[in-house]
Amino acid sequence: QKEVEQDPGPLSVPEGAIVSLNCTYSNSAFQYFMWYRQYSRKGPELLMYTYSSGNKEDGRFTAQVDKSSKYISLFIRDSQPSDSATYLCAMSDLWSSGNTGKLIFGQGTTLQVKP
Amino acid sequence: GAGVSQSPSNKVTEKGKDVELRCDPISGHTALYWYRQSLGQGLEFLIYFQGNSAPDKSGLPSDRFSAERTGGSVSTLTIQRTQQEDSAVYLCASSLGGGVDTQYFGPGTRLTVL
């Protein structure tokens, strides 16, 4: 079993829909949780970053972390065709990794927003 | 400013050949990471550099894989005697100092082993 599980999709939604993307994980030592967006043939770019449990909002994006359930989510409101991309969750355990910051990624969910 | 650059963008090689992949990190970034993204898989950590040292090589899949970094800048990932299972996109990322600093990714090198 992988440390981080993410449904690969694809997920197809109409423009304007609310999108929910999720990851589960097994390592309770993870403290830092990130969402990256990756367009086709490009490198991932950081979207959201959360430390420990709680919510974080940035414009149309909201990240949620529930450490008790080992579950993280990314919500996209008023989705746009330009949001069509692969969304990767990533996690880090700084203490056991020796503060390297190495990231453990989910498989990525491919999202298509149709006009 | 300039981001992370990688070369070549695409590499096709024959099984058994050696390949070298290059990464130019953002200037001033001391931390550098290599990841591998196989078809339908998330990114898999390979190696971490802090300066020219590699304190974490735990993700290198076999002794055919090696990497070095010189001048605290450019890094080269070398794969010897390539196998078909090495086919993947190899991504490089750099961050200011490692730890919680944001990792900025390059566009990757798409390696195909025939």
PDB file of C-alpha atoms in Angstrom:
ATOM      1  CA  GLN A   1       0.000   0.000   0.000  1.00  0.00           C
ATOM      2  CA  LYS A   2       1.270   3.452  -0.931  1.00  0.00           C
ATOM      3  CA  GLU A   3       1.874   6.030   1.777  1.00  0.00           C
ATOM      4  CA  VAL A   4      -0.346   8.505  -0.072  1.00  0.00           C
ATOM      5  CA  GLU A   5      -3.429   7.445  -2.041  1.00  0.00           C
ATOM      6  CA  GLN A   6      -5.141   9.644  -4.599  1.00  0.00           C
ATOM      7  CA  ASP A   7      -7.841   8.742  -7.107  1.00  0.00           C
ATOM      8  CA  PRO A   8      -6.346   9.339 -10.564  1.00  0.00           C
ATOM      9  CA  GLY A   9      -9.714  10.172 -12.137  1.00  0.00           C
ATOM     10  CA  PRO A  10     -10.178  11.557 -14.704  1.00  0.00           C
ATOM     11  CA  LEU A  11     -12.686  13.979 -13.251  1.00  0.00           C
ATOM     12  CA  SER A  12     -14.796  15.969 -15.701  1.00  0.00           C
ATOM     13  CA  VAL A  13     -16.981  18.862 -14.546  1.00  0.00           C
ATOM     14  CA  PRO A  14     -18.854  21.744 -16.220  1.00  0.00           C
ATOM     15  CA  GLU A  15     -17.510  25.259 -15.927  1.00  0.00           C
ATOM     16  CA  GLY A  16     -18.605  26.914 -12.692  1.00  0.00           C
ATOM     17  CA  ALA A  17     -18.851  23.671 -10.718  1.00  0.00           C
ATOM     18  CA  ILE A  18     -17.292  23.129  -7.305  1.00  0.00           C
ATOM     19  CA  VAL A  19     -14.515  20.567  -7.505  1.00  0.00           C
ATOM     20  CA  SER A  20     -13.409  18.377  -4.618  1.00  0.00           C
ATOM     21  CA  LEU A  21     -10.068  16.583  -4.769  1.00  0.00           C
ATOM     22  CA  ASN A  22      -8.886  14.274  -2.009  1.00  0.00           C
ATOM     23  CA  CYS A  23      -5.973  12.266  -0.688  1.00  0.00           C
ATOM     24  CA  THR A  24      -5.601   9.811   2.134  1.00  0.00           C
ATOM     25  CA  TYR A  25      -2.346   8.901   3.805  1.00  0.00           C
ATOM     26  CA  SER A  26      -1.041   6.338   6.239  1.00  0.00           C
ATOM     27  CA  ASN A  27       1.942   8.046   7.902  1.00  0.00           C
ATOM     28  CA  SER A  28       0.696   9.962  10.943  1.00  0.00           C
ATOM     29  CA  ALA A  29       4.061  11.772  11.143  1.00  0.00           C
ATOM     30  CA  PHE A  30       3.323  13.947   8.108  1.00  0.00           C
ATOM     31  CA  GLN A  31       3.043  17.584   9.216  1.00  0.00           C
ATOM     32  CA  TYR A  32       3.166  19.574   5.972  1.00  0.00           C
ATOM     33  CA  PHE A  33       0.604  19.165   3.253  1.00  0.00           C
ATOM     34  CA  MET A  34       0.708  20.638  -0.200  1.00  0.00           C
ATOM     35  CA  TRP A  35      -1.258  20.716  -3.416  1.00  0.00           C
ATOM     36  CA  TYR A  36       0.575  21.072  -6.701  1.00  0.00           C
ATOM     37  CA  ARG A  37      -0.943  21.732 -10.115  1.00  0.00           C
ATOM     38  CA  GLN A  38       0.678  20.261 -13.208  1.00  0.00           C
ATOM     39  CA  TYR A  39      -0.245  21.241 -16.729  1.00  0.00           C
ATOM     40  CA  SER A  40       0.525  18.846 -19.550  1.00  0.00           C
ATOM     41  CA  ARG A  41       4.250  18.629 -20.358  1.00  0.00           C
ATOM     42  CA  LYS A  42       5.101  21.068 -17.559  1.00  0.00           C
ATOM     43  CA  GLY A  43       6.581  20.742 -14.091  1.00  0.00           C
ATOM     44  CA  PRO A  44       4.326  20.898 -11.029  1.00  0.00           C
ATOM     45  CA  GLU A  45       3.718  24.288  -9.418  1.00  0.00           C
ATOM     46  CA  LEU A  46       2.732  24.836  -5.807  1.00  0.00           C
ATOM     47  CA  LEU A  47      -0.892  25.850  -5.296  1.00  0.00           C
ATOM     48  CA  MET A  48      -1.537  25.570  -1.577  1.00  0.00           C
ATOM     49  CA  TYR A  49       0.467  24.748   1.528  1.00  0.00           C
ATOM     50  CA  THR A  50      -0.897  23.809   4.960  1.00  0.00           C
ATOM     51  CA  TYR A  51       0.788  22.937   8.206  1.00  0.00           C
ATOM     52  CA  SER A  52      -0.970  20.417  10.470  1.00  0.00           C
ATOM     53  CA  SER A  53      -4.778  20.357  10.628  1.00  0.00           C
ATOM     54  CA  GLY A  54      -7.167  23.080   9.567  1.00  0.00           C
ATOM     55  CA  ASN A  55      -8.363  25.045   6.578  1.00  0.00           C
ATOM     56  CA  LYS A  56      -6.623  27.513   4.318  1.00  0.00           C
ATOM     57  CA  GLU A  57      -8.250  29.643   1.659  1.00  0.00           C
ATOM     58  CA  ASP A  58      -6.697  31.415  -1.303  1.00  0.00           C
ATOM     59  CA  GLY A  59      -9.097  32.937  -3.781  1.00  0.00           C
ATOM     60  CA  ARG A  60     -11.154  30.148  -5.353  1.00  0.00           C
ATOM     61  CA  PHE A  61      -9.062  27.458  -3.666  1.00  0.00           C
ATOM     62  CA  THR A  62      -9.537  25.967  -0.187  1.00  0.00           C
ATOM     63  CA  ALA A  63      -7.288  23.326   1.334  1.00  0.00           C
ATOM     64  CA  GLN A  64      -8.414  21.213   4.281  1.00  0.00           C
ATOM     65  CA  VAL A  65      -6.397  18.864   6.441  1.00  0.00           C
ATOM     66  CA  ASP A  66      -7.934  16.383   8.881  1.00  0.00           C
ATOM     67  CA  LYS A  67      -5.042  14.663  10.620  1.00  0.00           C
ATOM     68  CA  SER A  68      -7.333  12.550  12.794  1.00  0.00           C
ATOM     69  CA  SER A  69      -8.732  10.927   9.646  1.00  0.00           C
ATOM     70  CA  LYS A  70      -5.475  11.184   7.671  1.00  0.00           C
ATOM     71  CA  TYR A  71      -7.407  12.920   4.907  1.00  0.00           C
ATOM     72  CA  ILE A  72      -6.735  16.093   2.944  1.00  0.00           C
ATOM     73  CA  SER A  73      -8.891  17.921   0.433  1.00  0.00           C
ATOM     74  CA  LEU A  74      -8.656  20.678  -2.127  1.00  0.00           C
ATOM     75  CA  PHE A  75     -11.805  22.529  -3.150  1.00  0.00           C
ATOM     76  CA  ILE A  76     -12.006  24.659  -6.267  1.00  0.00           C
ATOM     77  CA  ARG A  77     -14.962  27.043  -6.491  1.00  0.00           C
ATOM     78  CA  ASP A  78     -16.329  28.450  -9.745  1.00  0.00           C
ATOM     79  CA  SER A  79     -14.082  26.135 -11.747  1.00  0.00           C
ATOM     80  CA  GLN A  80     -12.723  27.450 -15.050  1.00  0.00           C
ATOM     81  CA  PRO A  81     -11.460  25.666 -18.171  1.00  0.00           C
ATOM     82  CA  SER A  82      -8.007  27.015 -17.266  1.00  0.00           C
ATOM     83  CA  ASP A  83      -8.158  24.853 -14.118  1.00  0.00           C
ATOM     84  CA  SER A  84      -7.926  21.753 -16.334  1.00  0.00           C
ATOM     85  CA  ALA A  85      -4.728  20.058 -15.177  1.00  0.00           C
ATOM     86  CA  THR A  86      -3.428  17.269 -12.958  1.00  0.00           C
ATOM     87  CA  TYR A  87      -3.585  18.017  -9.240  1.00  0.00           C
ATOM     88  CA  LEU A  88      -1.031  16.310  -7.022  1.00  0.00           C
ATOM     89  CA  CYS A  89      -1.139  16.170  -3.257  1.00  0.00           C
ATOM     90  CA  ALA A  90       2.209  16.027  -1.493  1.00  0.00           C
ATOM     91  CA  MET A  91       3.291  15.583   2.108  1.00  0.00           C
ATOM     92  CA  SER A  92       6.404  15.922   4.175  1.00  0.00           C
ATOM     93  CA  ASP A  93       7.673  14.679   7.510  1.00  0.00           C
ATOM     94  CA  LEU A  94      10.545  16.990   8.343  1.00  0.00           C
ATOM     95  CA  TRP A  95      11.630  15.275  11.542  1.00  0.00           C
ATOM     96  CA  SER A  96      12.263  11.779  10.227  1.00  0.00           C
ATOM     97  CA  SER A  97      13.560  13.048   6.876  1.00  0.00           C
ATOM     98  CA  GLY A  98      16.268  15.079   8.592  1.00  0.00           C
ATOM     99  CA  ASN A  99      14.705  18.355   7.507  1.00  0.00           C
ATOM    100  CA  THR A 100      15.442  17.626   3.852  1.00  0.00           C
ATOM    101  CA  GLY A 101      11.952  18.593   2.800  1.00  0.00           C
ATOM    102  CA  LYS A 102      11.601  15.600   0.517  1.00  0.00           C
ATOM    103  CA  LEU A 103       8.025  15.242  -0.628  1.00  0.00           C
ATOM    104  CA  ILE A 104       5.842  12.145  -0.853  1.00  0.00           C
ATOM    105  CA  PHE A 105       3.317  12.571  -3.642  1.00  0.00           C
ATOM    106  CA  GLY A 106      -0.038  11.080  -4.481  1.00  0.00           C
ATOM    107  CA  GLN A 107      -0.651   9.710  -7.951  1.00  0.00           C
ATOM    108  CA  GLY A 108      -2.389  12.890  -9.114  1.00  0.00           C
ATOM    109  CA  THR A 109      -5.973  13.503 -10.224  1.00  0.00           C
ATOM    110  CA  THR A 110      -6.609  14.652 -13.781  1.00  0.00           C
ATOM    111  CA  LEU A 111      -9.294  17.344 -13.902  1.00  0.00           C
ATOM    112  CA  GLN A 112     -11.097  18.587 -16.993  1.00  0.00           C
ATOM    113  CA  VAL A 113     -13.378  21.604 -16.772  1.00  0.00           C
ATOM    114  CA  LYS A 114     -15.658  21.826 -19.797  1.00  0.00           C
ATOM    115  CA  PRO A 115     -16.854  25.241 -21.088  1.00  0.00           C
TER     116      PRO A 115
ATOM    117  CA  GLY B   1      13.558  35.706 -12.987  1.00  0.00           C
ATOM    118  CA  ALA B   2      14.794  32.466 -14.479  1.00  0.00           C
ATOM    119  CA  GLY B   3      13.246  29.292 -13.193  1.00  0.00           C
ATOM    120  CA  VAL B   4      14.621  25.780 -13.010  1.00  0.00           C
ATOM    121  CA  SER B   5      15.778  24.530 -16.379  1.00  0.00           C
ATOM    122  CA  GLN B   6      16.449  20.977 -17.496  1.00  0.00           C
ATOM    123  CA  SER B   7      18.073  19.490 -20.551  1.00  0.00           C
ATOM    124  CA  PRO B   8      17.455  17.728 -22.756  1.00  0.00           C
ATOM    125  CA  SER B   9      13.680  18.063 -22.782  1.00  0.00           C
ATOM    126  CA  ASN B  10      13.394  14.689 -24.498  1.00  0.00           C
ATOM    127  CA  LYS B  11      15.832  11.804 -24.698  1.00  0.00           C
ATOM    128  CA  VAL B  12      15.379   8.574 -26.597  1.00  0.00           C
ATOM    129  CA  THR B  13      18.001   5.929 -26.012  1.00  0.00           C
ATOM    130  CA  GLU B  14      18.560   2.247 -26.567  1.00  0.00           C
ATOM    131  CA  LYS B  15      18.524  -0.290 -23.780  1.00  0.00           C
ATOM    132  CA  GLY B  16      21.962  -0.661 -22.268  1.00  0.00           C
ATOM    133  CA  LYS B  17      23.200   2.853 -23.094  1.00  0.00           C
ATOM    134  CA  ASP B  18      24.163   5.439 -20.479  1.00  0.00           C
ATOM    135  CA  VAL B  19      22.325   8.784 -20.264  1.00  0.00           C
ATOM    136  CA  GLU B  20      23.004  12.068 -18.499  1.00  0.00           C
ATOM    137  CA  LEU B  21      20.272  14.468 -17.501  1.00  0.00           C
ATOM    138  CA  ARG B  22      21.067  18.036 -16.496  1.00  0.00           C
ATOM    139  CA  CYS B  23      19.398  20.426 -14.070  1.00  0.00           C
ATOM    140  CA  ASP B  24      20.092  24.140 -13.629  1.00  0.00           C
ATOM    141  CA  PRO B  25      18.452  25.311 -10.397  1.00  0.00           C
ATOM    142  CA  ILE B  26      17.310  28.805  -9.518  1.00  0.00           C
ATOM    143  CA  SER B  27      20.323  30.938  -8.670  1.00  0.00           C
ATOM    144  CA  GLY B  28      20.960  31.052  -4.934  1.00  0.00           C
ATOM    145  CA  HIS B  29      18.971  27.930  -4.125  1.00  0.00           C
ATOM    146  CA  THR B  30      21.066  25.597  -1.993  1.00  0.00           C
ATOM    147  CA  ALA B  31      18.641  22.666  -2.028  1.00  0.00           C
ATOM    148  CA  LEU B  32      18.107  20.546  -5.114  1.00  0.00           C
ATOM    149  CA  TYR B  33      15.888  17.497  -5.595  1.00  0.00           C
ATOM    150  CA  TRP B  34      15.433  14.891  -8.296  1.00  0.00           C
ATOM    151  CA  TYR B  35      12.090  13.120  -8.708  1.00  0.00           C
ATOM    152  CA  ARG B  36      10.833  10.584 -11.234  1.00  0.00           C
ATOM    153  CA  GLN B  37       7.314  10.497 -12.664  1.00  0.00           C
ATOM    154  CA  SER B  38       6.352   7.272 -14.367  1.00  0.00           C
ATOM    155  CA  LEU B  39       3.223   6.868 -16.475  1.00  0.00           C
ATOM    156  CA  GLY B  40       0.183   7.017 -14.236  1.00  0.00           C
ATOM    157  CA  GLN B  41       2.299   7.448 -11.125  1.00  0.00           C
ATOM    158  CA  GLY B  42       2.906  10.352  -8.842  1.00  0.00           C
ATOM    159  CA  LEU B  43       6.317  11.812  -8.364  1.00  0.00           C
ATOM    160  CA  GLU B  44       8.836   9.536  -6.699  1.00  0.00           C
ATOM    161  CA  PHE B  45      11.719  11.078  -4.740  1.00  0.00           C
ATOM    162  CA  LEU B  46      15.194  10.081  -5.920  1.00  0.00           C
ATOM    163  CA  ILE B  47      17.854  12.233  -4.252  1.00  0.00           C
ATOM    164  CA  TYR B  48      18.338  15.459  -2.304  1.00  0.00           C
ATOM    165  CA  PHE B  49      21.336  17.795  -2.435  1.00  0.00           C
ATOM    166  CA  GLN B  50      22.242  20.490   0.034  1.00  0.00           C
ATOM    167  CA  GLY B  51      25.043  22.400  -1.619  1.00  0.00           C
ATOM    168  CA  ASN B  52      27.252  19.812  -3.285  1.00  0.00           C
ATOM    169  CA  SER B  53      26.491  17.103  -0.731  1.00  0.00           C
ATOM    170  CA  ALA B  54      23.766  14.491  -1.033  1.00  0.00           C
ATOM    171  CA  PRO B  55      22.621  13.645   2.506  1.00  0.00           C
ATOM    172  CA  ASP B  56      19.613  11.695   1.216  1.00  0.00           C
ATOM    173  CA  LYS B  57      20.036   9.268  -1.668  1.00  0.00           C
ATOM    174  CA  SER B  58      17.383   6.911  -0.374  1.00  0.00           C
ATOM    175  CA  GLY B  59      15.192   7.095  -3.479  1.00  0.00           C
ATOM    176  CA  LEU B  60      17.758   6.003  -6.050  1.00  0.00           C
ATOM    177  CA  PRO B  61      16.288   2.717  -7.347  1.00  0.00           C
ATOM    178  CA  SER B  62      19.554   0.909  -8.074  1.00  0.00           C
ATOM    179  CA  ASP B  63      23.300   1.398  -8.321  1.00  0.00           C
ATOM    180  CA  ARG B  64      22.840   2.201 -12.013  1.00  0.00           C
ATOM    181  CA  PHE B  65      21.603   5.606 -10.881  1.00  0.00           C
ATOM    182  CA  SER B  66      23.960   8.299  -9.642  1.00  0.00           C
ATOM    183  CA  ALA B  67      23.919  12.060  -9.349  1.00  0.00           C
ATOM    184  CA  GLU B  68      26.314  14.844  -8.608  1.00  0.00           C
ATOM    185  CA  ARG B  69      26.158  18.559  -8.081  1.00  0.00           C
ATOM    186  CA  THR B  70      29.013  20.943  -8.674  1.00  0.00           C
ATOM    187  CA  GLY B  71      29.609  24.534  -7.603  1.00  0.00           C
ATOM    188  CA  GLY B  72      26.442  24.418  -5.541  1.00  0.00           C
ATOM    189  CA  SER B  73      24.574  24.821  -8.783  1.00  0.00           C
ATOM    190  CA  VAL B  74      24.233  22.469 -11.757  1.00  0.00           C
ATOM    191  CA  SER B  75      23.321  18.855 -11.112  1.00  0.00           C
ATOM    192  CA  THR B  76      23.627  15.824 -13.368  1.00  0.00           C
ATOM    193  CA  LEU B  77      21.645  12.611 -12.973  1.00  0.00           C
ATOM    194  CA  THR B  78      23.343   9.666 -14.692  1.00  0.00           C
ATOM    195  CA  ILE B  79      21.659   6.382 -15.507  1.00  0.00           C
ATOM    196  CA  GLN B  80      23.978   3.602 -16.606  1.00  0.00           C
ATOM    197  CA  ARG B  81      22.962   0.604 -18.680  1.00  0.00           C
ATOM    198  CA  THR B  82      19.444   1.927 -19.126  1.00  0.00           C
ATOM    199  CA  GLN B  83      16.502  -0.457 -18.935  1.00  0.00           C
ATOM    200  CA  GLN B  84      13.004  -0.070 -20.344  1.00  0.00           C
ATOM    201  CA  GLU B  85      11.603   0.418 -16.854  1.00  0.00           C
ATOM    202  CA  ASP B  86      13.734   3.574 -16.582  1.00  0.00           C
ATOM    203  CA  SER B  87      11.411   5.273 -19.083  1.00  0.00           C
ATOM    204  CA  ALA B  88       9.806   8.173 -17.222  1.00  0.00           C
ATOM    205  CA  VAL B  89       9.857  11.933 -16.815  1.00  0.00           C
ATOM    206  CA  TYR B  90      12.732  13.022 -14.598  1.00  0.00           C
ATOM    207  CA  LEU B  91      11.960  16.225 -12.730  1.00  0.00           C
ATOM    208  CA  CYS B  92      14.342  18.491 -10.901  1.00  0.00           C
ATOM    209  CA  ALA B  93      13.307  20.967  -8.220  1.00  0.00           C
ATOM    210  CA  SER B  94      15.192  23.530  -6.190  1.00  0.00           C
ATOM    211  CA  SER B  95      14.376  25.454  -3.042  1.00  0.00           C
ATOM    212  CA  LEU B  96      16.056  28.234  -1.124  1.00  0.00           C
ATOM    213  CA  GLY B  97      17.314  26.113   1.750  1.00  0.00           C
ATOM    214  CA  GLY B  98      15.453  22.822   1.890  1.00  0.00           C
ATOM    215  CA  GLY B  99      13.083  21.980   4.750  1.00  0.00           C
ATOM    216  CA  VAL B 100       9.753  23.777   4.399  1.00  0.00           C
ATOM    217  CA  ASP B 101      10.954  26.076   1.606  1.00  0.00           C
ATOM    218  CA  THR B 102       8.867  25.914  -1.545  1.00  0.00           C
ATOM    219  CA  GLN B 103      10.205  23.587  -4.191  1.00  0.00           C
ATOM    220  CA  TYR B 104      10.188  24.999  -7.728  1.00  0.00           C
ATOM    221  CA  PHE B 105      10.131  22.412 -10.451  1.00  0.00           C
ATOM    222  CA  GLY B 106      11.680  22.375 -13.876  1.00  0.00           C
ATOM    223  CA  PRO B 107       9.796  21.138 -16.961  1.00  0.00           C
ATOM    224  CA  GLY B 108      11.393  17.705 -16.775  1.00  0.00           C
ATOM    225  CA  THR B 109      13.299  15.427 -19.129  1.00  0.00           C
ATOM    226  CA  ARG B 110      11.183  12.776 -20.825  1.00  0.00           C
ATOM    227  CA  LEU B 111      13.333   9.652 -21.121  1.00  0.00           C
ATOM    228  CA  THR B 112      12.319   6.824 -23.429  1.00  0.00           C
ATOM    229  CA  VAL B 113      14.348   3.620 -23.421  1.00  0.00           C
ATOM    230  CA  LEU B 114      13.734   1.440 -26.473  1.00  0.00           C
TER     231      LEU B 114
END
